CSV table of C-alpha atoms in Angstrom, one decimal:
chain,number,residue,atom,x,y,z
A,155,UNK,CA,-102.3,-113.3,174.3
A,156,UNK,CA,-101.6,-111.8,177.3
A,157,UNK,CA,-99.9,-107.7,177.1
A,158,UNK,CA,-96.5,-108.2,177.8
A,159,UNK,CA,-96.3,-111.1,175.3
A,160,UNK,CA,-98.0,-108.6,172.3
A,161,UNK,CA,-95.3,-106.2,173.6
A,162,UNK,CA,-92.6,-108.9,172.7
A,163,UNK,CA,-94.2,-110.0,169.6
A,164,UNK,CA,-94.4,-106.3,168.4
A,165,UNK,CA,-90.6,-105.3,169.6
A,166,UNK,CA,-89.7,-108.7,167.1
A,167,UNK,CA,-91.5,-107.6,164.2
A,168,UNK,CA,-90.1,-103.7,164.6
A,169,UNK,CA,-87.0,-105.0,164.7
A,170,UNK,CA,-87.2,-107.6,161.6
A,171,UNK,CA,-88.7,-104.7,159.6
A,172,UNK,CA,-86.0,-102.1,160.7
A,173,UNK,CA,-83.3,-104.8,159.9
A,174,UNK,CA,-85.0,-105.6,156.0
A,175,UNK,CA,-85.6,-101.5,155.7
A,176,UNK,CA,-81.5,-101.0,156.5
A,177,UNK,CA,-81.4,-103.9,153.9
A,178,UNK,CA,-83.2,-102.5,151.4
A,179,UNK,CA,-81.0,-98.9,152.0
A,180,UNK,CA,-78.1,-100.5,151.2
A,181,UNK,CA,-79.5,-102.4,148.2
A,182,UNK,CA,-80.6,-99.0,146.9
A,183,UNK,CA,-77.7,-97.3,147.6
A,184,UNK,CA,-75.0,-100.1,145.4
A,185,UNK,CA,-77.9,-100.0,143.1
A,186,UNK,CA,-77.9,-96.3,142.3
A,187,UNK,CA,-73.7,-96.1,142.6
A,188,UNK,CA,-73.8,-99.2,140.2
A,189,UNK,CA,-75.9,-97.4,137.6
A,190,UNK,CA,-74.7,-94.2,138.4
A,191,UNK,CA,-78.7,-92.6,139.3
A,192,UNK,CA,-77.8,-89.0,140.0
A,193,UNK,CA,-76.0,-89.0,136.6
A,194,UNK,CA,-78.9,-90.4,135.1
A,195,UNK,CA,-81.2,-87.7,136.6
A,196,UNK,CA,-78.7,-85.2,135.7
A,197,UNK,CA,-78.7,-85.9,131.9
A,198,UNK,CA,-82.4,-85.6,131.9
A,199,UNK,CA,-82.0,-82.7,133.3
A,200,UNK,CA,-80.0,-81.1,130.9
A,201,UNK,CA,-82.1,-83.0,128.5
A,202,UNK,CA,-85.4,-80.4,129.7
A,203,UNK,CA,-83.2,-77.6,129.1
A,204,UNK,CA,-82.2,-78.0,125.6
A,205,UNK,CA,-85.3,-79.4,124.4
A,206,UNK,CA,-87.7,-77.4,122.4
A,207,UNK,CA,-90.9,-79.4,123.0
A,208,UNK,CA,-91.6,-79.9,126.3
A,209,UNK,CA,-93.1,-83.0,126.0
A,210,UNK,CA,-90.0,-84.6,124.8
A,211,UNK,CA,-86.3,-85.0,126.2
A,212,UNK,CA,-83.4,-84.4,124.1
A,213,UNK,CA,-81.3,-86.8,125.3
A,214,UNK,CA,-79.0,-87.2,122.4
A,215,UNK,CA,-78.2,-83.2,122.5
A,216,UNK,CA,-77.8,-84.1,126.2
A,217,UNK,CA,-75.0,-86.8,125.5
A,218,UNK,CA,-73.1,-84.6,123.1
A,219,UNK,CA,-72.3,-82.1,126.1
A,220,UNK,CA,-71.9,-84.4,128.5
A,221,UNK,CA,-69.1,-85.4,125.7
A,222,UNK,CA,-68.2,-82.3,125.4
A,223,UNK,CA,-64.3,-81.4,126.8
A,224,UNK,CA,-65.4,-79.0,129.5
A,225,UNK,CA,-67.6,-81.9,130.9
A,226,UNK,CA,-66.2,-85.5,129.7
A,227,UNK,CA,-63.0,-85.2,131.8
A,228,UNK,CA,-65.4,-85.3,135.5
A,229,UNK,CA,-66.3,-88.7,134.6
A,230,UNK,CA,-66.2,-91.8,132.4
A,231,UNK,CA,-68.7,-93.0,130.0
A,232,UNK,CA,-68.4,-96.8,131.5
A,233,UNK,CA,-71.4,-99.5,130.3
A,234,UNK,CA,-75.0,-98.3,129.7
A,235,UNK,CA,-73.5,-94.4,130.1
A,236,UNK,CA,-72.8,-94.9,133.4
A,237,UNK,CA,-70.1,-93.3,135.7
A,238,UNK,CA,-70.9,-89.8,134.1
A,239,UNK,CA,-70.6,-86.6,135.5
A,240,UNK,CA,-73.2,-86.4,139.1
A,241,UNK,CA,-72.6,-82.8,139.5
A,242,UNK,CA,-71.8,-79.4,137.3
A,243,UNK,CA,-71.6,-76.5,138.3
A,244,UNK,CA,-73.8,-73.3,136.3
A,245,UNK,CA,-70.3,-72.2,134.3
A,246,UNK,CA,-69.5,-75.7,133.1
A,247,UNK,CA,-72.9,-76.5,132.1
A,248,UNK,CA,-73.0,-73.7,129.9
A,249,UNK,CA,-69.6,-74.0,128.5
A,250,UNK,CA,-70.2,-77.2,128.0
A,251,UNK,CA,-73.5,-76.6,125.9
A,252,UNK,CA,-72.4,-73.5,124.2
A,253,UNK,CA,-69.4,-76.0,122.8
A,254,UNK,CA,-71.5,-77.8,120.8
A,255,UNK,CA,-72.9,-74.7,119.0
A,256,UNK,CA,-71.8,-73.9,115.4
A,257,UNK,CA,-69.4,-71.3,115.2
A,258,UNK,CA,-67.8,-71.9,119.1
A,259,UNK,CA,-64.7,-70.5,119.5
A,260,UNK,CA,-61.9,-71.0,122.4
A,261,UNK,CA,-62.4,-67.5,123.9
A,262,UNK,CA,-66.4,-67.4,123.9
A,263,UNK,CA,-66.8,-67.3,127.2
A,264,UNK,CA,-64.6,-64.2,127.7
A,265,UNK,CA,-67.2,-61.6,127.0
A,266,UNK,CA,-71.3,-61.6,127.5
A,267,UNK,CA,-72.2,-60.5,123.9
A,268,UNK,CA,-70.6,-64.2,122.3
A,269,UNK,CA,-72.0,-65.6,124.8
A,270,UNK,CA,-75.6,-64.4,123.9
A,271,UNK,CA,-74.5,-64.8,120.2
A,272,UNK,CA,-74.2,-69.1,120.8
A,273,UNK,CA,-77.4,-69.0,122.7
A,274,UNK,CA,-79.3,-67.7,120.0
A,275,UNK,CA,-78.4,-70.6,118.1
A,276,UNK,CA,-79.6,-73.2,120.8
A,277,UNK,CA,-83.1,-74.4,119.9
A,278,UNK,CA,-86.0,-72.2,119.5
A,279,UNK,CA,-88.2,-72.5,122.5
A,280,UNK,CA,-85.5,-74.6,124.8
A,281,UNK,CA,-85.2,-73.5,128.2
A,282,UNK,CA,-81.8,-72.9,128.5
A,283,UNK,CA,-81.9,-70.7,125.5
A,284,UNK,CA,-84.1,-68.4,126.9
A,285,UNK,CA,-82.3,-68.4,130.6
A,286,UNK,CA,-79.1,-67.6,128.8
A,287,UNK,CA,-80.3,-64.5,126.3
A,288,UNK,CA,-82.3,-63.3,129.7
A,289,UNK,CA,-79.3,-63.5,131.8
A,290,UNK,CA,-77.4,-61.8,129.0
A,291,UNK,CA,-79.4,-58.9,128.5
A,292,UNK,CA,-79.6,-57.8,132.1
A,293,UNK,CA,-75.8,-58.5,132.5
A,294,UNK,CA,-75.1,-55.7,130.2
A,295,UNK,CA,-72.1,-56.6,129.2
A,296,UNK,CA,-70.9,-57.2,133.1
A,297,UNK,CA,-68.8,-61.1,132.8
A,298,UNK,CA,-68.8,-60.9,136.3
A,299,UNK,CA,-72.6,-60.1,136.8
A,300,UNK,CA,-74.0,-63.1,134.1
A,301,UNK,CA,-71.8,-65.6,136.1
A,302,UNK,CA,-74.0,-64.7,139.6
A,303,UNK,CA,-76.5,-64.4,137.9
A,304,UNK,CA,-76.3,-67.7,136.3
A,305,UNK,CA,-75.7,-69.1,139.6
A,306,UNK,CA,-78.6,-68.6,141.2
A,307,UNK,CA,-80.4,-69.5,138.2
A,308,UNK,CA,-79.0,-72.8,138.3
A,309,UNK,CA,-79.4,-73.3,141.9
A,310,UNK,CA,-83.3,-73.5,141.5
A,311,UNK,CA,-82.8,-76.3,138.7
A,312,UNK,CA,-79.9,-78.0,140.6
A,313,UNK,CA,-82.8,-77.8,143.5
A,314,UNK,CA,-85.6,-79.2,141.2
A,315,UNK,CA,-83.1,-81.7,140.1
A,316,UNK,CA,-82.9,-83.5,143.4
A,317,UNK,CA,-86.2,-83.1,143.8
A,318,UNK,CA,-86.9,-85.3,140.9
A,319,UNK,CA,-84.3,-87.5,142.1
A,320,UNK,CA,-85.4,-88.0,146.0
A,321,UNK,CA,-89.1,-89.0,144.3
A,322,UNK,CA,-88.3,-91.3,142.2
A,323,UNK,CA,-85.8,-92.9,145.2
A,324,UNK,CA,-89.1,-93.4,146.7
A,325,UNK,CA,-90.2,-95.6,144.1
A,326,UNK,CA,-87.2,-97.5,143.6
A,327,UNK,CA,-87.5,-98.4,147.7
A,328,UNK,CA,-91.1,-99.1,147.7
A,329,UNK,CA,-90.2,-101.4,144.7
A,330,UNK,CA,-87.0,-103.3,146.2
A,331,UNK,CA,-89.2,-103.4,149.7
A,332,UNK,CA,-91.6,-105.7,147.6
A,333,UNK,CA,-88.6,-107.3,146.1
A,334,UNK,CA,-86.9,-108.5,148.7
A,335,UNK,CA,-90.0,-109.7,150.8
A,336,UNK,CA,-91.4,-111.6,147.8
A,337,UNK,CA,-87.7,-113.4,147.4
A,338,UNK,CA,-86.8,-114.0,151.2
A,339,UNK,CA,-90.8,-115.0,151.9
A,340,UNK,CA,-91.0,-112.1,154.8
A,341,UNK,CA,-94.2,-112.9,156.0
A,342,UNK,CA,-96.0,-111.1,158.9
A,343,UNK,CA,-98.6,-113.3,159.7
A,344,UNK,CA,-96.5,-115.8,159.6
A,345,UNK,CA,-93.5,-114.4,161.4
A,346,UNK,CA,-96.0,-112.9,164.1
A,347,UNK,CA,-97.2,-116.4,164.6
A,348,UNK,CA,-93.7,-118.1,164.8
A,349,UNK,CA,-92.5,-115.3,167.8
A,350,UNK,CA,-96.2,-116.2,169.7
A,351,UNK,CA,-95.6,-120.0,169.6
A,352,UNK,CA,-91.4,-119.9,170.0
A,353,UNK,CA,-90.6,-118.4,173.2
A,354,UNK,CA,-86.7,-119.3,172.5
A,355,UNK,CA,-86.6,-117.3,169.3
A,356,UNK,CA,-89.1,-114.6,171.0
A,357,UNK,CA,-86.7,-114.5,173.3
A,358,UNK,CA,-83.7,-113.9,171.3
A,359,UNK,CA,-85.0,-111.3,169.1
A,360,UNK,CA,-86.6,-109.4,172.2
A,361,UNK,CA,-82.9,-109.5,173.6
A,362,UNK,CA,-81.6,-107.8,170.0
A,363,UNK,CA,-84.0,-105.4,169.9
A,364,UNK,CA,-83.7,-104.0,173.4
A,365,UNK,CA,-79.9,-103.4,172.5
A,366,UNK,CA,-80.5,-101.8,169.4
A,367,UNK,CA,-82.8,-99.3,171.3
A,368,UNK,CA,-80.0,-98.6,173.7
A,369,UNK,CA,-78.6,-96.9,170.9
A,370,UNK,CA,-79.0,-92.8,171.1
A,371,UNK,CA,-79.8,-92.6,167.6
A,372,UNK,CA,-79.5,-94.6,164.1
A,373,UNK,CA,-76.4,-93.5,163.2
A,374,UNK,CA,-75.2,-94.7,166.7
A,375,UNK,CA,-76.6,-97.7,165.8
A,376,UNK,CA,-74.6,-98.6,162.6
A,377,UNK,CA,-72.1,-95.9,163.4
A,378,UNK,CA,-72.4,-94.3,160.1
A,379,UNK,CA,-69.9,-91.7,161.4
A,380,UNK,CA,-67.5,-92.6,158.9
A,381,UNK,CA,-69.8,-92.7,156.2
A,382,UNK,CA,-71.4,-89.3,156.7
A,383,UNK,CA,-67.8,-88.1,157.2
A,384,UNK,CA,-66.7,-88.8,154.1
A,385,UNK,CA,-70.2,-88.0,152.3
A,386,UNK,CA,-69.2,-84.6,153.3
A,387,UNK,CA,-65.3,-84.4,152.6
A,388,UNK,CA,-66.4,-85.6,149.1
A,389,UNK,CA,-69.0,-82.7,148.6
A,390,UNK,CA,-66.7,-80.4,150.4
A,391,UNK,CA,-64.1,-81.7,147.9
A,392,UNK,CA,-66.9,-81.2,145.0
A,393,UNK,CA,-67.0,-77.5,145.8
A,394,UNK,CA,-63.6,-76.8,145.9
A,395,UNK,CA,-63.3,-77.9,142.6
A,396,UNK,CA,-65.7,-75.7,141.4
A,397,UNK,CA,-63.7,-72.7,142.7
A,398,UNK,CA,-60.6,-74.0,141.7
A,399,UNK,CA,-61.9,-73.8,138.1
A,400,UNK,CA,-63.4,-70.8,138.9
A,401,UNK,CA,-59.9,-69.7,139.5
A,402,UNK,CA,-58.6,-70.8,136.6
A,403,UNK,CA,-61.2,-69.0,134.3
A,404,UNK,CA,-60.1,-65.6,135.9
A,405,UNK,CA,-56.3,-66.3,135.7
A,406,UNK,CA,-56.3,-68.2,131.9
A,407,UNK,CA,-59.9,-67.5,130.3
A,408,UNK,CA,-60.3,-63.6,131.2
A,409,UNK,CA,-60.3,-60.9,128.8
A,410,UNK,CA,-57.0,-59.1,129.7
A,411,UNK,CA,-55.7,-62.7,130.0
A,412,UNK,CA,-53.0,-61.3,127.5
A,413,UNK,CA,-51.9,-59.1,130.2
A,414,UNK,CA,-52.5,-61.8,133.0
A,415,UNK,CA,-49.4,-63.0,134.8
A,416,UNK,CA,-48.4,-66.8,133.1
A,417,UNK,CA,-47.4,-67.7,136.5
A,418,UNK,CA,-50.5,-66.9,138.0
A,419,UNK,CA,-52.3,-69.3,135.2
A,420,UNK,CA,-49.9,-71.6,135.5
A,421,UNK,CA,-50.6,-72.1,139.3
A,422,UNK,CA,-54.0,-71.5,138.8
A,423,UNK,CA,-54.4,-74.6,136.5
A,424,UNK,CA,-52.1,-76.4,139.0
A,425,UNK,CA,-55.1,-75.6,142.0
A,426,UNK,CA,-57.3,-76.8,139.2
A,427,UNK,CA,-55.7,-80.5,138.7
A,428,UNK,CA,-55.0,-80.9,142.7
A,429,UNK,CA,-58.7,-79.9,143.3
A,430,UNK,CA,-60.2,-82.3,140.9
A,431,UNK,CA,-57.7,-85.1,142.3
A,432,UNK,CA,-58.8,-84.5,145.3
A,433,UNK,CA,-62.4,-85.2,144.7
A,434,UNK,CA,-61.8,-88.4,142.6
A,435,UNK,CA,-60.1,-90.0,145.9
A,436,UNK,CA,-62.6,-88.5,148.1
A,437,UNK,CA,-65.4,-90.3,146.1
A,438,UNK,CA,-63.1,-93.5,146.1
A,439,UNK,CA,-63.2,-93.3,150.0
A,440,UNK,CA,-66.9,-92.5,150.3
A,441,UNK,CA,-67.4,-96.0,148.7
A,442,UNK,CA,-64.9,-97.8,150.9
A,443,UNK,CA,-66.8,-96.2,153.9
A,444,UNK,CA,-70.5,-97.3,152.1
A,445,UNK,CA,-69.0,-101.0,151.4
A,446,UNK,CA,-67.9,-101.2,155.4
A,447,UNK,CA,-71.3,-99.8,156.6
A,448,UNK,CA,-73.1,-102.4,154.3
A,449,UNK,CA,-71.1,-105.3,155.8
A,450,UNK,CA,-72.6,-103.8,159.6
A,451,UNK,CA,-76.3,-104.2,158.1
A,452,UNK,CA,-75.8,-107.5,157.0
A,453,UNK,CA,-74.3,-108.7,160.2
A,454,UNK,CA,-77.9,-107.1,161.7
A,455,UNK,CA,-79.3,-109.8,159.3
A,456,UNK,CA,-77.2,-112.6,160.1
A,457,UNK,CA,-78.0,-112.3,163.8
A,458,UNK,CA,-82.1,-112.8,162.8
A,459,UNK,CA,-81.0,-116.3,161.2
A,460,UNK,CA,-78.8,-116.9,164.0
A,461,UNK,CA,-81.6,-116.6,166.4
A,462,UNK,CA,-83.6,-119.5,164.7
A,463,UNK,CA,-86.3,-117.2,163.1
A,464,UNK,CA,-87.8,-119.3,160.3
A,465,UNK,CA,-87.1,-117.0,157.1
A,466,UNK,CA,-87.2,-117.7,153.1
A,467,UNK,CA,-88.9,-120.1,151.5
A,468,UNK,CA,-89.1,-123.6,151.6
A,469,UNK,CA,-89.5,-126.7,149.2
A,470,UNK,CA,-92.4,-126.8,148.0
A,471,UNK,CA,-94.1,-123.6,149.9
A,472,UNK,CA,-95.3,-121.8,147.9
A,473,UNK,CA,-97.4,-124.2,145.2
A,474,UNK,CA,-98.8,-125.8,149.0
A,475,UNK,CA,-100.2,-121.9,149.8
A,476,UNK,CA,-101.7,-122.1,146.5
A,477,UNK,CA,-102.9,-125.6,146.5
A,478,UNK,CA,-104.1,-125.6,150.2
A,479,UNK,CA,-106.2,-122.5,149.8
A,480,UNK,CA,-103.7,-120.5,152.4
A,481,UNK,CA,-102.6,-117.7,149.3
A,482,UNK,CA,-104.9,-114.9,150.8
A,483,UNK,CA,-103.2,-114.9,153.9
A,484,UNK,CA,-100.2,-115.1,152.4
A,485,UNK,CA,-100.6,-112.8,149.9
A,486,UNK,CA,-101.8,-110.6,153.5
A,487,UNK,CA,-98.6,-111.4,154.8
A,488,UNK,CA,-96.2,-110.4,152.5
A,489,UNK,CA,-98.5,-107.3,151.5
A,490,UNK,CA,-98.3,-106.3,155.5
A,491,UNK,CA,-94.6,-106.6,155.4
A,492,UNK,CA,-93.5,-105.0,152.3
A,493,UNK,CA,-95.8,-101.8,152.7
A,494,UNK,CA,-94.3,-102.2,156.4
A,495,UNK,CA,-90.5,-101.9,155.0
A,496,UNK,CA,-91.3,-99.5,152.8
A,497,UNK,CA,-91.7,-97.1,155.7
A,498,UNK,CA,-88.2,-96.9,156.2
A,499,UNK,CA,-85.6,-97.9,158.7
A,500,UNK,CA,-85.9,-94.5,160.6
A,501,UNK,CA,-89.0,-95.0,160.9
A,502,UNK,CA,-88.8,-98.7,162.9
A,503,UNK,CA,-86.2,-97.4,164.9
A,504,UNK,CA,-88.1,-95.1,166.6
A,505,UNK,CA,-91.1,-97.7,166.8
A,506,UNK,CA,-88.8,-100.3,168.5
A,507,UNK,CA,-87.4,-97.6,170.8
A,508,UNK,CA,-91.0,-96.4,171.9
A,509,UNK,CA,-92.5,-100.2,172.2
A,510,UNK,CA,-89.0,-101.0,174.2
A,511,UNK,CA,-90.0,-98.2,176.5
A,512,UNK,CA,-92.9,-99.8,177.0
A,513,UNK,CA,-91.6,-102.9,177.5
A,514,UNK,CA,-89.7,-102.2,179.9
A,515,UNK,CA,-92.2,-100.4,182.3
A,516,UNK,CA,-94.1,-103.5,181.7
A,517,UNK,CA,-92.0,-106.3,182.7
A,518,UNK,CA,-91.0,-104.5,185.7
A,519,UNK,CA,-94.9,-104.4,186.9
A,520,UNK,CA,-95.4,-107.8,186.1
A,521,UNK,CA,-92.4,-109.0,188.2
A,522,UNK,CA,-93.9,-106.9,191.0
A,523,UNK,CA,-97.0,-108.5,190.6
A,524,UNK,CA,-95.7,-112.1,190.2
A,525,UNK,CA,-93.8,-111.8,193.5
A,526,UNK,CA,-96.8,-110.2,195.2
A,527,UNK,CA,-98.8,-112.9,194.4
């Protein structure tokens, strides 16, 4: 095999394992909206922090305050629990575990000292117990101080809470990457084997992949524009619904509230509805945006079919590779292209870009050379 035909063999595999790695994104991505992930993680989240053994999750304390009113209205319980409530902010959270407490009153969170009173009564040894009476104490008293301070305590769980969540993403892709090469039979000795012999389909996919590295970048590539635009006008969204309920607990829910203007809570509950309208179409229009850039990945698939690579399995495959004493390499094979995938589609697109470089330096000394000689 001479170099420039390893150079096209290589640009077809990088781009067959960037195209199954986008595949496998997308696959992740309905499959974590579909079960609702992030709302998952974030139960057993609040699960660690009301649990008194730390060995153990107390998910069914968890569910009651995601039931709870301050927290059941930001999503819907749906099948299997799903659709709840992705994201709190530090206030809700603790209004909505302090509502569960024996005892709660309406005005509870308008001074520091009921507030410490409820947490007393959480669990012995629970986390959240011992943040709150903490907080409390060196509060003094001060509304205004706890809630800053409870801020930035929750900011270092929110942050250990994605960090739980972006690990065990990696496992979930590592497992659909094995998933979808053991069902569509991606094989690499095999498809390295069909681009050496094939030079129509080598040719094909060669011609693919140096127009995908024309583009400047991957989100060039699948312009993902829209879908990183709305990804952020949702989280904008997100937070402006946390201030608008921030609003509306120092117009309606503040000690002097007696005193407090009812116009002023009155509009202030207004901001509140508006804002959390707001994010509820947001999110509706981050999944349109998803759903459009998931159709551009699997038209990056169809155009691998269209070019006449050989790809799935076929009758009777896989009991010959058994029977003809072929499984090790094909057990090699899918091995190769499942650890491959699992890399990531960033990963292949800077590959194909760097072996298209190549490529093309390549070619152009071998047509100087041809017509030399």
């Amino acid at each position: 095999m001479d170099f420039l035909l390893a150079l096209d063999v290589l640009l077809g595999l990088s781009l067959i394992y960037l195209v199954f790695a986008l595949a496998v994104t997308s696959i992740n991505e309905f499959i974590a909206a579909a079960l609702s992930s992030r709302a998952r993680w974030l139960r057993r989240g609040i699960a660690s922090l009301l649990s008194a053994d730390p060995r153990s999750l107390d998910t069914e304390r968890a569910d009651e305050v995601l039931d709870s009113p301050f927290l059941s209205h930001l999503g819907t319980r749906g099948v299997w629990k799903t659709f709840r409530v992705s994201y709190v902010s530090a206030w809700q959270l603790t209004q909505g575990v302090l509502s569960q407490v024996q005892g709660f009153k309406e005005d509870a969170f308008a001074r520091v000292g009921d507030i410490r009173a409820l947490a007393e009564q959480l669990p012995a040894n629970a986390p959240m117990r011992s943040a709150l009476i903490d907080l409390c104490a060196r509060a003094n008293g001060d509304l205004a101080k706890f809630q800053l301070m409870l801020d930035d305590w929750f900011k270092t769980f929110e942050d250990q809470l994605t960090a739980w969540y972006r690990q065990k993403t990696q496992y979930v892709l590592v497992g659909i990457s094995f998933f979808v090469v053991l069902t569509m039979n991606v094989d690499t000795i095999d498809l390295a084997r069909q681009l050496s012999a094939d030079p129509r389909v080598r040719a094909q996919l060669v011609e693919q992949a140096m127009k995908v590295a024309d583009a400047a970048d991957l989100a060039a590539l699948l312009d993902t524009a829209g879908r990183d635009r709305a990804r952020k006008e949702h989280e904008e969204a997100l937070k402006r619904r946390d201030e608008a309920e921030k609003g509306f607990r120092s117009a309606c829910q503040a000690p002097e509230v007696e005193e407090a203007s009812a116009q002023a809570c009155a509009d202030a509950t207004g901001r509140q509805d508006e804002a959390r309208r707001e994010e509820v179409a947001k999110r509706a229009a981050l999944a349109a945006e998803q759903k459009a850039l998931d159709s551009r990945v699997k038209e990056r698939a169809d155009a691998l079919s269209a070019s006449g690579l050989m790809i799935g399995w076929k009758g009777g495959e896989f009991a010959q590779a058994l029977a003809g004493g072929n499984w090790l390499a094909k057990l090699v094979g899918l091995l190769l292209s499942g650890f491959a995938i699992a890399l990531g589609a960033p990963f292949w697109f800077n590959v194909l870009k760097s072996v298209a470089s190549v490529r093309s330096v390549g070619a152009n000394v071998k047509e100087k050379a041809d017509s030399a000689g």
